[in-house]
CSV table of C-alpha atoms in Angstrom, one decimal:
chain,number,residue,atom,x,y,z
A,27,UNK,CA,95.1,235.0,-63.9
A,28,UNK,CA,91.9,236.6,-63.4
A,29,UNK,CA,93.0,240.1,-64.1
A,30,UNK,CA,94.4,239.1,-67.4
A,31,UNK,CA,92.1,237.4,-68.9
A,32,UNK,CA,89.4,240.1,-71.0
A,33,UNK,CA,85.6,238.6,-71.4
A,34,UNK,CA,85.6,240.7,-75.0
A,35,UNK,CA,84.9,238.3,-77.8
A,36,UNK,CA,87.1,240.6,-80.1
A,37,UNK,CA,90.4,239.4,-77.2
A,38,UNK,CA,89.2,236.1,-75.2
A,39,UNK,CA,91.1,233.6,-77.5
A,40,UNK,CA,93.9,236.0,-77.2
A,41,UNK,CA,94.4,236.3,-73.9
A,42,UNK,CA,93.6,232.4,-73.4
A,43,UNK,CA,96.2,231.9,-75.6
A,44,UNK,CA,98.9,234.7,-74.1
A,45,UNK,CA,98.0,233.0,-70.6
A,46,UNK,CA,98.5,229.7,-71.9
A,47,UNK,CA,102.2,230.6,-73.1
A,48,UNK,CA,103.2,232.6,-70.0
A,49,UNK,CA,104.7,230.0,-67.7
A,50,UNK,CA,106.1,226.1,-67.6
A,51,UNK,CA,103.5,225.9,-64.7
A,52,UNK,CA,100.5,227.2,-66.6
A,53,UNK,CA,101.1,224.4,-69.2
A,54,UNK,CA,102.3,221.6,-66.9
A,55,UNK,CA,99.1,221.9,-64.6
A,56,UNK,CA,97.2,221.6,-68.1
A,57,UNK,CA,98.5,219.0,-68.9
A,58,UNK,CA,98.2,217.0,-65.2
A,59,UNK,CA,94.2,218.2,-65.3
A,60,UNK,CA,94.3,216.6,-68.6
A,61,UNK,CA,95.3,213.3,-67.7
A,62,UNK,CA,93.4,213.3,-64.5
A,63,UNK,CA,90.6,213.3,-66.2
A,64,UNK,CA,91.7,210.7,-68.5
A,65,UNK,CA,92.5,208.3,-65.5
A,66,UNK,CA,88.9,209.2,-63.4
A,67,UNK,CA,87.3,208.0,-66.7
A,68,UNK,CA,89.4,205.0,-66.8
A,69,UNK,CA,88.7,204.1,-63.3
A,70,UNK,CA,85.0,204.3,-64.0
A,71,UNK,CA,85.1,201.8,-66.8
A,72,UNK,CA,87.3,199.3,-64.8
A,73,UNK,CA,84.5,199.8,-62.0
A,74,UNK,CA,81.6,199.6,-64.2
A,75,UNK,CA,83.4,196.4,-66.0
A,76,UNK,CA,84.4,194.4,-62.8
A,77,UNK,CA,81.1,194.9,-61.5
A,78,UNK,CA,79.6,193.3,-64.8
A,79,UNK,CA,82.5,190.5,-64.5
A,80,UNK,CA,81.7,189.8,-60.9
A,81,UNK,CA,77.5,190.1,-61.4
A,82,UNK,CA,77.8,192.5,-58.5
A,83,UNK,CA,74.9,194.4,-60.2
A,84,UNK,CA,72.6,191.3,-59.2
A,85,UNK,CA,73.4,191.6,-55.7
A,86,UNK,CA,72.9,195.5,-55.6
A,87,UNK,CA,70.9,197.0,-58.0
A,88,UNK,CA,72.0,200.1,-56.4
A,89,UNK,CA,75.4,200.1,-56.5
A,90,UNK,CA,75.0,199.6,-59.9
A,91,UNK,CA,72.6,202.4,-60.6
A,92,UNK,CA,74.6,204.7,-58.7
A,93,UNK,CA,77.9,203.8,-60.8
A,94,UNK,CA,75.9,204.4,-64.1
A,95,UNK,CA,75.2,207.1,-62.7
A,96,UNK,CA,78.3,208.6,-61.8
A,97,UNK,CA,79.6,207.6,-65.3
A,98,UNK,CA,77.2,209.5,-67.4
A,99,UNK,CA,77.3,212.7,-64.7
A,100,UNK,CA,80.8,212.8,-65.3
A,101,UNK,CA,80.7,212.5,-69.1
A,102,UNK,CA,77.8,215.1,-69.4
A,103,UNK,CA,79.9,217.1,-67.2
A,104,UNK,CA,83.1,216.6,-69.4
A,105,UNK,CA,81.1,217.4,-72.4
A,106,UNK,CA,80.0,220.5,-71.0
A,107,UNK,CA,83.2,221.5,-70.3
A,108,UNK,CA,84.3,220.9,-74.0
A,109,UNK,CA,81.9,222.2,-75.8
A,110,UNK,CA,81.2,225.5,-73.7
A,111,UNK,CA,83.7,228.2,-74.2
Protein backbone atom coordinates (compact mmCIF):
# COMPACT_ATOMS: atom_id res chain seq x y z
CA UNK A 1 0.00 0.00 0.00
CA UNK A 2 2.84 2.12 0.88
CA UNK A 3 4.42 2.20 -2.52
CA UNK A 4 1.25 3.41 -4.12
CA UNK A 5 0.34 5.88 -2.33
CA UNK A 6 2.31 9.58 -3.73
CA UNK A 7 2.70 12.34 -0.80
CA UNK A 8 2.16 15.15 -3.83
CA UNK A 9 -0.78 17.34 -3.10
CA UNK A 10 -1.33 17.64 -7.00
CA UNK A 11 -2.07 13.15 -6.58
CA UNK A 12 -2.80 12.27 -2.75
CA UNK A 13 -6.62 12.32 -3.11
CA UNK A 14 -5.98 10.30 -6.14
CA UNK A 15 -4.17 7.69 -5.12
CA UNK A 16 -6.37 7.56 -1.74
CA UNK A 17 -9.11 7.17 -3.86
CA UNK A 18 -7.50 4.53 -6.57
CA UNK A 19 -6.33 2.54 -3.30
CA UNK A 20 -9.64 2.73 -1.88
CA UNK A 21 -11.32 1.04 -5.10
CA UNK A 22 -8.64 -1.59 -5.54
CA UNK A 23 -9.94 -4.53 -3.52
CA UNK A 24 -13.22 -5.99 -1.50
CA UNK A 25 -10.61 -6.20 1.39
CA UNK A 26 -9.35 -2.64 1.26
CA UNK A 27 -13.05 -1.50 1.66
CA UNK A 28 -14.34 -4.26 4.07
CA UNK A 29 -11.44 -3.56 6.69
CA UNK A 30 -12.70 0.18 6.28
CA UNK A 31 -15.56 -0.40 7.09
CA UNK A 32 -14.82 -2.96 10.26
CA UNK A 33 -12.27 0.05 11.53
CA UNK A 34 -15.24 2.12 11.15
CA UNK A 35 -17.56 0.47 13.32
CA UNK A 36 -14.92 -0.40 15.76
CA UNK A 37 -14.55 2.76 16.62
CA UNK A 38 -18.23 3.31 16.77
CA UNK A 39 -18.57 0.40 19.35
CA UNK A 40 -15.23 1.58 21.63
CA UNK A 41 -17.19 4.96 21.86
CA UNK A 42 -20.25 3.23 22.79
CA UNK A 43 -18.63 1.19 25.42
CA UNK A 44 -17.25 4.29 26.93
CA UNK A 45 -20.59 5.97 27.39
CA UNK A 46 -22.28 2.76 28.85
CA UNK A 47 -19.12 2.85 31.29
CA UNK A 48 -19.19 6.40 32.09
CA UNK A 49 -23.28 6.08 32.47
CA UNK A 50 -23.39 2.97 34.78
CA UNK A 51 -20.84 4.47 36.83
CA UNK A 52 -23.07 7.68 37.23
CA UNK A 53 -26.22 5.10 37.78
CA UNK A 54 -24.42 3.06 40.34
CA UNK A 55 -22.60 6.46 42.20
CA UNK A 56 -19.37 4.44 41.70
CA UNK A 57 -17.70 7.87 41.15
CA UNK A 58 -18.32 8.45 45.05
CA UNK A 59 -16.48 5.49 46.02
CA UNK A 60 -13.49 6.18 43.59
CA UNK A 61 -12.93 9.37 42.52
CA UNK A 62 -10.29 7.74 40.53
CA UNK A 63 -11.85 5.46 38.58
CA UNK A 64 -13.94 8.10 37.58
CA UNK A 65 -11.17 10.52 36.65
CA UNK A 66 -9.44 7.98 34.85
CA UNK A 67 -12.70 7.09 32.66
CA UNK A 68 -13.16 10.82 31.84
CA UNK A 69 -10.20 10.62 31.01
CA UNK A 70 -10.07 7.92 28.66
CA UNK A 71 -13.26 9.37 26.98
CA UNK A 72 -11.97 12.73 26.04
CA UNK A 73 -8.26 11.06 25.01
CA UNK A 74 -10.08 9.03 22.70
CA UNK A 75 -12.36 11.70 21.26
CA UNK A 76 -9.41 14.17 20.90
CA UNK A 77 -7.66 11.40 19.32
CA UNK A 78 -10.70 10.64 16.93
CA UNK A 79 -10.87 14.21 16.16
CA UNK A 80 -7.41 14.35 15.17
CA UNK A 81 -7.78 11.66 12.97
CA UNK A 82 -10.70 13.45 11.19
CA UNK A 83 -9.73 16.50 10.74
CA UNK A 84 -5.92 15.88 9.79
CA UNK A 85 -5.38 14.65 6.32
Amino acid sequence: MASLYTPTVASAYDSTITLMRMGLSDELLRRLHINGTHYLFAAICLNLFFSIWHDSYKVSGVSWILSVFAYYLIAITAFLGFILP
